mmCIF file of C-alpha atoms and ligand atoms in Angstrom:
data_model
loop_
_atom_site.group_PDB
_atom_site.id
_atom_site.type_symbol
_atom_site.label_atom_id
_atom_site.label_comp_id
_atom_site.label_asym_id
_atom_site.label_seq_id
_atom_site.Cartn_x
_atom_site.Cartn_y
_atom_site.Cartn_z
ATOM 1 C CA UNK A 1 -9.665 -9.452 19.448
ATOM 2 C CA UNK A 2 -11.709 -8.730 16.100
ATOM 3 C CA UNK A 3 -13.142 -11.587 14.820
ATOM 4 C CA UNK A 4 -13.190 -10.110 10.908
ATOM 5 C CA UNK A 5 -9.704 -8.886 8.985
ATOM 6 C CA UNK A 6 -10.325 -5.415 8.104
ATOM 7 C CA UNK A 7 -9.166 -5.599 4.734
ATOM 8 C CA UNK A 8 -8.840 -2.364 2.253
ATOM 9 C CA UNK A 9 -9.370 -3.911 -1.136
ATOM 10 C CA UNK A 10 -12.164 -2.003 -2.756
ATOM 11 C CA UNK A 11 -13.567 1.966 -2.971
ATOM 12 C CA UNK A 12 -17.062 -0.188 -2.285
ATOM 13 C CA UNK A 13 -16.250 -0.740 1.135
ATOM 14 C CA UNK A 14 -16.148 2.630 2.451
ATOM 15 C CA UNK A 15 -19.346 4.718 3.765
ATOM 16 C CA UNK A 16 -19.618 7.895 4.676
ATOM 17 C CA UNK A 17 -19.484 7.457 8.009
ATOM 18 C CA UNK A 18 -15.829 5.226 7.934
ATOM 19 C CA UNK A 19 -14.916 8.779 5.867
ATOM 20 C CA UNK A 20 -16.560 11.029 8.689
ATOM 21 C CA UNK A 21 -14.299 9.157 10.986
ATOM 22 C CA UNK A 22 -10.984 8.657 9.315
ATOM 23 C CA UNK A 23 -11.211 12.134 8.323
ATOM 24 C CA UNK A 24 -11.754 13.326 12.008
ATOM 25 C CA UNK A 25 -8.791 11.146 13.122
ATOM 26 C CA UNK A 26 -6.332 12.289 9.933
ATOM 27 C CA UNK A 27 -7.111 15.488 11.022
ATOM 28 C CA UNK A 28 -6.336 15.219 14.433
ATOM 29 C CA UNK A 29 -2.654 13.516 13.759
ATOM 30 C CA UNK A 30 -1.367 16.240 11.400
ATOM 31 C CA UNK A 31 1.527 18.251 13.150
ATOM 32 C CA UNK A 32 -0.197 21.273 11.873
ATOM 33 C CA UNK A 33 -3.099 20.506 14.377
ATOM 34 C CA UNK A 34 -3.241 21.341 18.163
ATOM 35 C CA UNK A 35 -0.333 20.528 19.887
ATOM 36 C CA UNK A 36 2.183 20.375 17.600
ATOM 37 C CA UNK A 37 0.545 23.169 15.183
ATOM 38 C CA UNK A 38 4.341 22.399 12.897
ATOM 39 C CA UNK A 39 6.603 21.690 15.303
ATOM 40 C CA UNK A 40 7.466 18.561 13.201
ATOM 41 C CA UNK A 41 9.943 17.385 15.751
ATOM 42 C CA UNK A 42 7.920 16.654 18.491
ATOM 43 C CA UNK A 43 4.666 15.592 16.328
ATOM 44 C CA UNK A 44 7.281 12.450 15.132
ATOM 45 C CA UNK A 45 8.491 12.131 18.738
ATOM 46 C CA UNK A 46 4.875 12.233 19.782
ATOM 47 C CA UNK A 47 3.320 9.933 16.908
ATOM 48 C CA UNK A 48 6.597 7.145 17.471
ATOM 49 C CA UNK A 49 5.357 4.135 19.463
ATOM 50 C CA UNK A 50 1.438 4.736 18.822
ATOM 51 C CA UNK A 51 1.876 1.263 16.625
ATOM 52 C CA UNK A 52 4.781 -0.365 18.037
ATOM 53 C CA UNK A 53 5.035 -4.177 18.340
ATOM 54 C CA UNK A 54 3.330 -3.699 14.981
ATOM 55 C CA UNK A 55 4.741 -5.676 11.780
ATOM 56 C CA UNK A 56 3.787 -4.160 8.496
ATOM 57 C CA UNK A 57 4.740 -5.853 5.030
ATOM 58 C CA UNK A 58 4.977 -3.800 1.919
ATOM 59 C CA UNK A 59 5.075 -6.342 -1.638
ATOM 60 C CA UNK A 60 5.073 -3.800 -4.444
ATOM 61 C CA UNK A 61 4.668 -5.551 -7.968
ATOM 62 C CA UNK A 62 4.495 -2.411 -10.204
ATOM 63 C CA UNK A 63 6.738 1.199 -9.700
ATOM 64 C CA UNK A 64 5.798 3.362 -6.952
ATOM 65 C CA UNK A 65 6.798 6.734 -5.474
ATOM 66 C CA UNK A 66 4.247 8.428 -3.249
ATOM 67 C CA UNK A 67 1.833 5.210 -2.099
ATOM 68 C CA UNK A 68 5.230 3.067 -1.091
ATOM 69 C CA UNK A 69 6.960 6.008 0.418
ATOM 70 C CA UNK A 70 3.620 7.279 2.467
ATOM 71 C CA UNK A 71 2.444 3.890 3.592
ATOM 72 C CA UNK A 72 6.195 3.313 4.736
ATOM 73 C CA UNK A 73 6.468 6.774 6.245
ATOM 74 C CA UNK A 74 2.908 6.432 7.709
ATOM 75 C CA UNK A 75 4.080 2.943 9.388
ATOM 76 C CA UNK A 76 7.641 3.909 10.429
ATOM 77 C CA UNK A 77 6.482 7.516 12.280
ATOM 78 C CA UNK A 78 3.855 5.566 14.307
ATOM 79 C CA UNK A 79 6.847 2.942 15.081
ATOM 80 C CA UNK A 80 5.826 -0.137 13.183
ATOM 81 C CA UNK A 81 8.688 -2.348 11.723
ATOM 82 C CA UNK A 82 8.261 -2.616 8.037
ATOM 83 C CA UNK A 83 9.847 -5.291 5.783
ATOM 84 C CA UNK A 84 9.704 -4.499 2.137
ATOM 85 C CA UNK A 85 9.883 -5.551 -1.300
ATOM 86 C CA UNK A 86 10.046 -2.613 -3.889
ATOM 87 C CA UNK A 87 10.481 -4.854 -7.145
ATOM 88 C CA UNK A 88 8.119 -7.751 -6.117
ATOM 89 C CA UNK A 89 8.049 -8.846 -9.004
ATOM 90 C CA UNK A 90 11.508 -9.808 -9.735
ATOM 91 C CA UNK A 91 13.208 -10.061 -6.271
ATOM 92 C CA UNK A 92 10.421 -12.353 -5.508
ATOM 93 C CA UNK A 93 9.337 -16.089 -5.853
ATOM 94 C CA UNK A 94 7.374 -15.053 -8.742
ATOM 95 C CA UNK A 95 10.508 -14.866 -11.163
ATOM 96 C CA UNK A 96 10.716 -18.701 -10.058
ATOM 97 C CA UNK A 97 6.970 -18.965 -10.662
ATOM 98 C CA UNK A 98 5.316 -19.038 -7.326
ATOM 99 C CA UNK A 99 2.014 -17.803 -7.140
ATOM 100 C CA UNK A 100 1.256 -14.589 -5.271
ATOM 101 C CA UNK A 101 -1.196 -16.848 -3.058
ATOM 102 C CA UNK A 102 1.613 -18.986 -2.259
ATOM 103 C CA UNK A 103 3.846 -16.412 -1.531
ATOM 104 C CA UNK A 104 1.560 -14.435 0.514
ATOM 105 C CA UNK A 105 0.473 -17.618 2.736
ATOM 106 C CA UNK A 106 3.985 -18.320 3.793
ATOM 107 C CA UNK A 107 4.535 -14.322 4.388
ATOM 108 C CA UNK A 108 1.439 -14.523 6.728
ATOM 109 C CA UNK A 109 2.079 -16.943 8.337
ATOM 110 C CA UNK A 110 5.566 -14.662 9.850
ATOM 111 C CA UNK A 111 3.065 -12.708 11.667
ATOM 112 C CA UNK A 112 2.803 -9.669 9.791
ATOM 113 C CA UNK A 113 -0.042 -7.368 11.221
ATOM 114 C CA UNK A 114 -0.493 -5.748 8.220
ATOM 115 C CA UNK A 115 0.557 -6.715 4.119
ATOM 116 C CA UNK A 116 0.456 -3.696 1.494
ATOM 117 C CA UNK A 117 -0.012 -4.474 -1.816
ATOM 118 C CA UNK A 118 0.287 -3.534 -5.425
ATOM 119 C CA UNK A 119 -0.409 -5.302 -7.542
ATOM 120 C CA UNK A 120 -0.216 -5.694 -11.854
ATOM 121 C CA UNK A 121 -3.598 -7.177 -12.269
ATOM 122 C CA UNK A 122 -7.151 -6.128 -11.245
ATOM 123 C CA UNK A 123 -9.264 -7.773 -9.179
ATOM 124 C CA UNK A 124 -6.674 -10.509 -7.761
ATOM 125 C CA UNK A 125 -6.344 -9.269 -4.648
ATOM 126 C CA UNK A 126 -9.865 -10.109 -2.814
ATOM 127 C CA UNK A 127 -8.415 -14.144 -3.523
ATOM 128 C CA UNK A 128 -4.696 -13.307 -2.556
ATOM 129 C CA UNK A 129 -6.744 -11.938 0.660
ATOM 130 C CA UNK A 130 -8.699 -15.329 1.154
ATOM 131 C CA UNK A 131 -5.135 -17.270 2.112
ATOM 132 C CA UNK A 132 -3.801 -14.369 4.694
ATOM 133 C CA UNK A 133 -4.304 -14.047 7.972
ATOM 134 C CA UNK A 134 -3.595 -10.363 7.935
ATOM 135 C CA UNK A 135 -5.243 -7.669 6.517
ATOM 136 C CA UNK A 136 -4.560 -6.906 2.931
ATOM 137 C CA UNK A 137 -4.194 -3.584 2.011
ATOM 138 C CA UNK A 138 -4.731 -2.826 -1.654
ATOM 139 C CA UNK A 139 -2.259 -0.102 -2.586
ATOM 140 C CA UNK A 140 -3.294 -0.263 -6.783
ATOM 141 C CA UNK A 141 -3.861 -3.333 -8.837
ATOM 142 C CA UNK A 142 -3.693 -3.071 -12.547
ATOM 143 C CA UNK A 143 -6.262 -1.134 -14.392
ATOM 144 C CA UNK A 144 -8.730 -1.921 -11.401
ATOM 145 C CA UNK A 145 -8.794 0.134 -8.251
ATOM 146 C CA UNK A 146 -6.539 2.152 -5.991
ATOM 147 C CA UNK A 147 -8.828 2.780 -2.886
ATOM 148 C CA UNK A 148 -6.523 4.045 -0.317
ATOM 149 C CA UNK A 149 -5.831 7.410 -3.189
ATOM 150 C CA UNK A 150 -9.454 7.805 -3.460
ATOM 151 C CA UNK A 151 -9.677 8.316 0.266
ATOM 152 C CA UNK A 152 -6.731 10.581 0.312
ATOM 153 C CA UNK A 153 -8.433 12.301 -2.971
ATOM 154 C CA UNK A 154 -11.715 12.544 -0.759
ATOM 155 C CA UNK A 155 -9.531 13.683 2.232
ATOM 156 C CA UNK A 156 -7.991 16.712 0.007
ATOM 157 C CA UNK A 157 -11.964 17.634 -1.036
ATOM 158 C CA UNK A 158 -13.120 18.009 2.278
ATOM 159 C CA UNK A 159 -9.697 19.394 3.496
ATOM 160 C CA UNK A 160 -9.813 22.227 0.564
ATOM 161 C CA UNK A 161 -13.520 22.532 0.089
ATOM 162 C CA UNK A 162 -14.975 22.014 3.247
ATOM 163 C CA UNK A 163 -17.675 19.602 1.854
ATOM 164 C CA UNK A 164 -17.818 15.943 -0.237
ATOM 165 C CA UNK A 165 -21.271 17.425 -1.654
ATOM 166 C CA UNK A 166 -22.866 18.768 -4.153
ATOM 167 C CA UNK A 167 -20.009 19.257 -5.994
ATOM 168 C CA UNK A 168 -19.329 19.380 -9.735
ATOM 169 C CA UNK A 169 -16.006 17.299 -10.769
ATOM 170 C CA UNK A 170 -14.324 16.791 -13.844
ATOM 171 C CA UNK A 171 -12.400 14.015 -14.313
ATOM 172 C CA UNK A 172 -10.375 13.920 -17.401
ATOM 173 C CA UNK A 173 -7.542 11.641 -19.295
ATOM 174 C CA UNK A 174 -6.942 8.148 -19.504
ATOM 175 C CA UNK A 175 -10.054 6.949 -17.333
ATOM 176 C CA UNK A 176 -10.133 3.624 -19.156
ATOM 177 C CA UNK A 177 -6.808 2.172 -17.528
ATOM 178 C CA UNK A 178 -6.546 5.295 -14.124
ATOM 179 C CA UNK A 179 -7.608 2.835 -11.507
ATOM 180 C CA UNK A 180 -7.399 6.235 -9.332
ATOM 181 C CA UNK A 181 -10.368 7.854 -10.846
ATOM 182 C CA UNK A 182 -12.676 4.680 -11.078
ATOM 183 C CA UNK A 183 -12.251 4.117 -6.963
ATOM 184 C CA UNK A 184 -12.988 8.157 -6.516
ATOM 185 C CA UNK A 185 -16.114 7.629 -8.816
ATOM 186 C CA UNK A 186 -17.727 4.739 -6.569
ATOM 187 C CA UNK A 187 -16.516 7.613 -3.533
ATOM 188 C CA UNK A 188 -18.230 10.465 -5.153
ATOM 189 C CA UNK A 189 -21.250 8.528 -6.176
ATOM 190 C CA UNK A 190 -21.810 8.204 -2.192
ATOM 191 C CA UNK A 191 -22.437 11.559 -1.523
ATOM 192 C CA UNK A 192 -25.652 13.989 -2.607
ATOM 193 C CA UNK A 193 -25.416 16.286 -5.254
ATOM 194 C CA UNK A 194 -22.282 15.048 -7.299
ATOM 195 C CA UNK A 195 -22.183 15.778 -10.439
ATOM 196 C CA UNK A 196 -19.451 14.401 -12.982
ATOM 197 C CA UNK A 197 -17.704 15.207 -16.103
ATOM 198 C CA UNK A 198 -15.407 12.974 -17.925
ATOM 199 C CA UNK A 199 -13.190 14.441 -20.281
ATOM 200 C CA UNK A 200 -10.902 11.644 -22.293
ATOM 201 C CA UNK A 201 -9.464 11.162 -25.767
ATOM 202 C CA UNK A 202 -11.482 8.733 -27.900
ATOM 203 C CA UNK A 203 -10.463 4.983 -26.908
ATOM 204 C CA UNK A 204 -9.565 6.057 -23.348
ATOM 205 C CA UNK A 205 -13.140 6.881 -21.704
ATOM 206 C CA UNK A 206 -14.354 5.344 -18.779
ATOM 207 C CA UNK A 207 -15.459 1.949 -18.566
ATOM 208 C CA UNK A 208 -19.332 1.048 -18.786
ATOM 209 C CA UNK A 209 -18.581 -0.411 -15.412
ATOM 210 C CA UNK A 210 -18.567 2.428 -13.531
ATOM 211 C CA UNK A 211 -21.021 4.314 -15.628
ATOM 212 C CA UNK A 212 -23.482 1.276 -14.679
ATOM 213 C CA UNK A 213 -22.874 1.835 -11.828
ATOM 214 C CA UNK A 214 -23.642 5.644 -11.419
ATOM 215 C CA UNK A 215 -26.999 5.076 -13.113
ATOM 216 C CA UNK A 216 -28.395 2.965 -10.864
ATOM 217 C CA UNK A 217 -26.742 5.064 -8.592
ATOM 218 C CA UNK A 218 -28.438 8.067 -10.108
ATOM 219 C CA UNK A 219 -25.624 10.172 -9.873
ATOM 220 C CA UNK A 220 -25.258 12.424 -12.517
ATOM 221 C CA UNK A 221 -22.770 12.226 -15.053
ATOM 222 C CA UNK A 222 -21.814 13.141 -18.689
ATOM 223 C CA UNK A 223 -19.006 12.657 -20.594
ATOM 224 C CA UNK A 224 -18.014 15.785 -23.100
ATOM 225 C CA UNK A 225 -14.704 16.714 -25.550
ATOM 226 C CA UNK A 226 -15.274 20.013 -24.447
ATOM 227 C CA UNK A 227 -12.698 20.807 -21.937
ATOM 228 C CA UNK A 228 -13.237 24.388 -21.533
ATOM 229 C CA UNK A 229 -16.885 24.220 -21.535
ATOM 230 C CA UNK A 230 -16.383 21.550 -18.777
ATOM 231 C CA UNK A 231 -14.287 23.355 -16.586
ATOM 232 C CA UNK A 232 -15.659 26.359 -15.839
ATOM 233 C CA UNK A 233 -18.430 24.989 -14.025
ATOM 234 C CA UNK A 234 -16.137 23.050 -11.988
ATOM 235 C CA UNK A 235 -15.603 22.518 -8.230
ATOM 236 C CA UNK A 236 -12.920 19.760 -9.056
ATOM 237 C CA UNK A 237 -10.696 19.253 -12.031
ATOM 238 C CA UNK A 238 -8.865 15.988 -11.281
ATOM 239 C CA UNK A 239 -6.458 15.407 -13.784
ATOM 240 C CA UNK A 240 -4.646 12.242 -14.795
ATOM 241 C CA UNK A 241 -1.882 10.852 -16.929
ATOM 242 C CA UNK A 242 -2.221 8.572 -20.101
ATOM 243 C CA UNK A 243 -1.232 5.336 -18.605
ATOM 244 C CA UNK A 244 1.290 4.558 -21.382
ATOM 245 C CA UNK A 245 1.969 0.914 -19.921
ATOM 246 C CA UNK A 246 -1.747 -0.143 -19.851
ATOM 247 C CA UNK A 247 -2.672 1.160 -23.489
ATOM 248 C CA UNK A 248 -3.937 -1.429 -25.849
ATOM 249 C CA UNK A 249 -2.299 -1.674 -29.355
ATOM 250 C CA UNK A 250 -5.182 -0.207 -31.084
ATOM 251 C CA UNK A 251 -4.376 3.337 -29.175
ATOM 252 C CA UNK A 252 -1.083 5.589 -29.940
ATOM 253 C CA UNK A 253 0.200 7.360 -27.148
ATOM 254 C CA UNK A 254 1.401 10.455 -29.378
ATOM 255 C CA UNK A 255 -2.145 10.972 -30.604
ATOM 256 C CA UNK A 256 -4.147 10.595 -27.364
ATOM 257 C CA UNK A 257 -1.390 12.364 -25.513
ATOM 258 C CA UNK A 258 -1.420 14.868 -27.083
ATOM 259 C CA UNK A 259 -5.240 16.097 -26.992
ATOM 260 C CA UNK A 260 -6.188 17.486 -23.616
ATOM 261 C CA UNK A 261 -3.512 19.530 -21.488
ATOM 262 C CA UNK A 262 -4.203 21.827 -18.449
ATOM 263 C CA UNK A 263 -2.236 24.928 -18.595
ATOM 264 C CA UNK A 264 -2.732 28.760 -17.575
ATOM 265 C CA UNK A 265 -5.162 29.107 -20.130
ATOM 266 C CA UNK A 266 -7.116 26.435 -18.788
ATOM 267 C CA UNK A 267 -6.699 27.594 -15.118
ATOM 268 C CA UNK A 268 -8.157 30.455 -16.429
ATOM 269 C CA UNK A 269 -11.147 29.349 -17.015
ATOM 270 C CA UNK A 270 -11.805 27.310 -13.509
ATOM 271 C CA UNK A 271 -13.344 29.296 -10.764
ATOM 272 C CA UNK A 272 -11.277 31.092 -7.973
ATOM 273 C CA UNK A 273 -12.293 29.165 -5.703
ATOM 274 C CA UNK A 274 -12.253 25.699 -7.241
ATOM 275 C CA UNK A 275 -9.340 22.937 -6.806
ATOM 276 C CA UNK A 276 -6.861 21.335 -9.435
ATOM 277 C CA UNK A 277 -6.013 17.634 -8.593
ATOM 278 C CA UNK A 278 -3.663 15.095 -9.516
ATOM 279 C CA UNK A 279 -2.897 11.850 -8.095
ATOM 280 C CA UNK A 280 0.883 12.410 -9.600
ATOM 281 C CA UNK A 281 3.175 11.297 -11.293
ATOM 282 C CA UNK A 282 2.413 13.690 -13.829
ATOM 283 C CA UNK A 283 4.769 12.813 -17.151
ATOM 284 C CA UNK A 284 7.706 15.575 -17.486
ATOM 285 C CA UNK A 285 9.159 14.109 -20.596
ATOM 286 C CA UNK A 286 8.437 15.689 -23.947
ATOM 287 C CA UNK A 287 8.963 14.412 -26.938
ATOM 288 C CA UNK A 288 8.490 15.238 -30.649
ATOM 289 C CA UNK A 289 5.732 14.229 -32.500
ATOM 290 C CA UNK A 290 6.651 13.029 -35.876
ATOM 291 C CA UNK A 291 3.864 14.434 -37.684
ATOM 292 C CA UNK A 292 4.612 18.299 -37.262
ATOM 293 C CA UNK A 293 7.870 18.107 -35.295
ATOM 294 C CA UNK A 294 6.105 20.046 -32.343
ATOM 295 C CA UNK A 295 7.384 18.910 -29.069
ATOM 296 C CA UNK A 296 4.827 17.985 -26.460
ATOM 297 C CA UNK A 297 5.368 18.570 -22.802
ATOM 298 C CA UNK A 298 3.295 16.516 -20.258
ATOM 299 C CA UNK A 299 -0.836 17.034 -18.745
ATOM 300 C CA UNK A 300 -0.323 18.767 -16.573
ATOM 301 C CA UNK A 301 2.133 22.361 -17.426
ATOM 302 C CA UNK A 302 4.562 23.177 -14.267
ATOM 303 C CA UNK A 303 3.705 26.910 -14.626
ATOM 304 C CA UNK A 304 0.006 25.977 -12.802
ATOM 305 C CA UNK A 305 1.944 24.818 -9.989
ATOM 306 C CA UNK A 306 2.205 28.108 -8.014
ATOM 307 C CA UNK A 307 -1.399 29.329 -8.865
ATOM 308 C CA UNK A 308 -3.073 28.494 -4.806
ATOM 309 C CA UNK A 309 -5.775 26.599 -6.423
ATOM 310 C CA UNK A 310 -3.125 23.909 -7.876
ATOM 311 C CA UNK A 311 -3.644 21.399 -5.054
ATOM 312 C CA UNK A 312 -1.749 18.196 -5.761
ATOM 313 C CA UNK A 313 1.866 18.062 -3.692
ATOM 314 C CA UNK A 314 -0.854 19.262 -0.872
ATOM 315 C CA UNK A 315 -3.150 15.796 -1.655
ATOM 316 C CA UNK A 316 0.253 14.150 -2.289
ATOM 317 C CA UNK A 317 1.211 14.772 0.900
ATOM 318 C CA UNK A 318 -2.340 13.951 2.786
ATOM 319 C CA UNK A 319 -1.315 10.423 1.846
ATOM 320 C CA UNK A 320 1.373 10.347 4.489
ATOM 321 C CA UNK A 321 -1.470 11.638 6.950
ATOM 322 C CA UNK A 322 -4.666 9.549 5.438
ATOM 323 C CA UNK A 323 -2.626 5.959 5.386
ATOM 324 C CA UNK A 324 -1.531 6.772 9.003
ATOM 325 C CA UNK A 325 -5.333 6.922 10.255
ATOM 326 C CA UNK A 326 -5.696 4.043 7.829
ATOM 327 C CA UNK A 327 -3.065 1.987 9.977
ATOM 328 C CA UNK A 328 -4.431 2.722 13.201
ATOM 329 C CA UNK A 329 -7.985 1.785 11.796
ATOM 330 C CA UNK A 330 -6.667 -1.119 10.522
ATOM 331 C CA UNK A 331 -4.974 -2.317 13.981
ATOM 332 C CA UNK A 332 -8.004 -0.970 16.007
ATOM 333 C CA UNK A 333 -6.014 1.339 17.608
ATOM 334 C CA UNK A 334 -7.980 4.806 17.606
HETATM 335 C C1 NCD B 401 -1.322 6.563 -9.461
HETATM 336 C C2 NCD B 401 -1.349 5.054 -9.563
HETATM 337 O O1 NCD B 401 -0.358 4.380 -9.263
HETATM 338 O O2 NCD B 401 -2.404 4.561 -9.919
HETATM 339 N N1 NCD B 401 -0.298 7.049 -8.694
HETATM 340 C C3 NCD B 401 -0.434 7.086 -7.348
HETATM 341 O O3 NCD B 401 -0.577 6.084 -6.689
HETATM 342 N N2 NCD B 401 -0.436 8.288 -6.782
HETATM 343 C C4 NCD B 401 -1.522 7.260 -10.743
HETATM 344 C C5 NCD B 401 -0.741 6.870 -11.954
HETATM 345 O O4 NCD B 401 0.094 5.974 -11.950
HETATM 346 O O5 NCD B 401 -0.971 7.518 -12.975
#
């Protein structure tokens, strides 16, 4: 028996060698490797039962697609039972007023081997983790961190690129409230040779948090408005939505929306062999802005999704892959 709850709260955690060998075992369970090599059939009759007798709980506070559905997915194909609450937040105790640390005491104390969370507000979950006796698995909380994406991100760099050094990334949109791209900076920072490039509209740069932390780091960074400059030089573009929901009053989502887009012109610009990235969901509605009637799509332009370097439904779908490694690392079960 382990004596210490491997809990997944924070990008910190990770070193390169936990990456080295997650990486190795995500690559070895993908039904595109050796013996399956597609044959998606018998990969899910093979991968069934590699966790069963394993209880996973999913509480998910704030709106999910890909994180819910992959760590569910991830659980369910290696034959865990998984309980779930989609809408935590109001088919919960917490509409009566529990506390989450309530909540998540009695939920523990079923005999879950494993609780997923996400959560609305940074940095809770390292005390919600203190009354659990199973592993807490931070699946996004607030504006703070979203560690098990940064390790798919990684994942999809290594996968694509063959290497997690001496890279150049750009990292541009809202990086003030993207928990995604403040857990891959503390990821990045952990490898030689990184270089990184914010790009954001005024109001919505990163926090002096992380860049405190890549100067004593000494990891190089700079933050420019100069998109195209910033690009070409690029190994990475990883692109990210304005997080309307998280925006303070003092910032309109019309005017910051509205200032950095990657299209075909800026694909363009990016080397051929270079990566786009996205954790997703990238935001499909327009709308018209009332100063010149123009209507404004989303970040991220559909028409760069067939161009080979566009990689994001490929890192989408390393999460399935990633968070099952993640499980079995979790459980101890290689
Ligand atoms: C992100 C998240 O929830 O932080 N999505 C995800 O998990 N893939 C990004 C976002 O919401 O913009």
């Amino acid at each position: 028996m382990r004596s210490k709850l491997r809990h997944v709260i924070d990008a910190h955690d990770f070193d390169p060698t936990f990456l080295e060998e997650l990486f190795a075992s995500t690559n070895a369970l993908r039904p595109d490797a050796s013996p399956w090599n597609g044959n998606v059939r018998k990969w899910k009759q093979d991968m069934y039962g590699q966790l069963s007798g394993y209880l996973m709980y999913s509480l998910f506070y704030e709106p999910s697609t890909r994180t819910r559905f992959s760590f569910e997915t991830a659980a369910d194909i290696l034959g865990m039972r998984v309980r779930a609450s989609e809408n935590a937040g109001q088919f919960s105790s917490r509409a009566k007023g529990e506390s989450d640390q309530d909540a998540v005491k009695v939920l523990s104390s079923y005999h879950p081997d494993i609780i997923v969370i996400r959560h609305d507000e940074a940095d809770t979950l390292l005390d919600i983790a203190k009354v659990s006796s199973a592993p807490i698995i931070n699946a996004g909380d607030g504006g703070g961190q979203h560690p098990t994406q940064s390790l798919l991100d990684m994942y999809t760099i290594q996968h694509e690129l063959g290497r997690l050094r001496d890279l150049t990334i750009v990292m541009g949109g809202d990086l003030r409230n993207g928990r995604t791209v403040r857990s891959l900076a503390y990821l990045l920072a952990k490898f030689p040779g990184n270089t990184l490039i914010f790009v954001a509209p005024p109001g919505l740069e990163m926090r002096p948090d992380i860049k405190d932390y890549l100067k004593r780091k000494k990891v190089a960074f700079h933050e420019t408005q100069d998109l195209d400059d910033a690009i070409q030089d690029a190994d990475v573009v990883y692109w990210t939505r304005i997080q309307k929901e998280r925006l303070t009053p003092d910032v309109e989502y019309a005017d910051v929306a509205r200032q950095f887009r990657i299209t075909n012109l800026e694909l363009a610009r990016m080397k051929p062999k270079s990566i786009l990235m996205h954790p997703l969901p990238r935001v499909k509605e327009g709308f018209i802005d009332p100063k010149d009637g123009e209507e404004l799509i989303n970040e991220l332009a559909e028409e760069c999704d067939t161009d080979p370097r566009a990689a994001y439904f490929r890192q989408a779908q390393n999460g399935l892959y990633v968070r099952m490694a993640l499980l079995k690392w979790v459980l101890g079960s290689k």
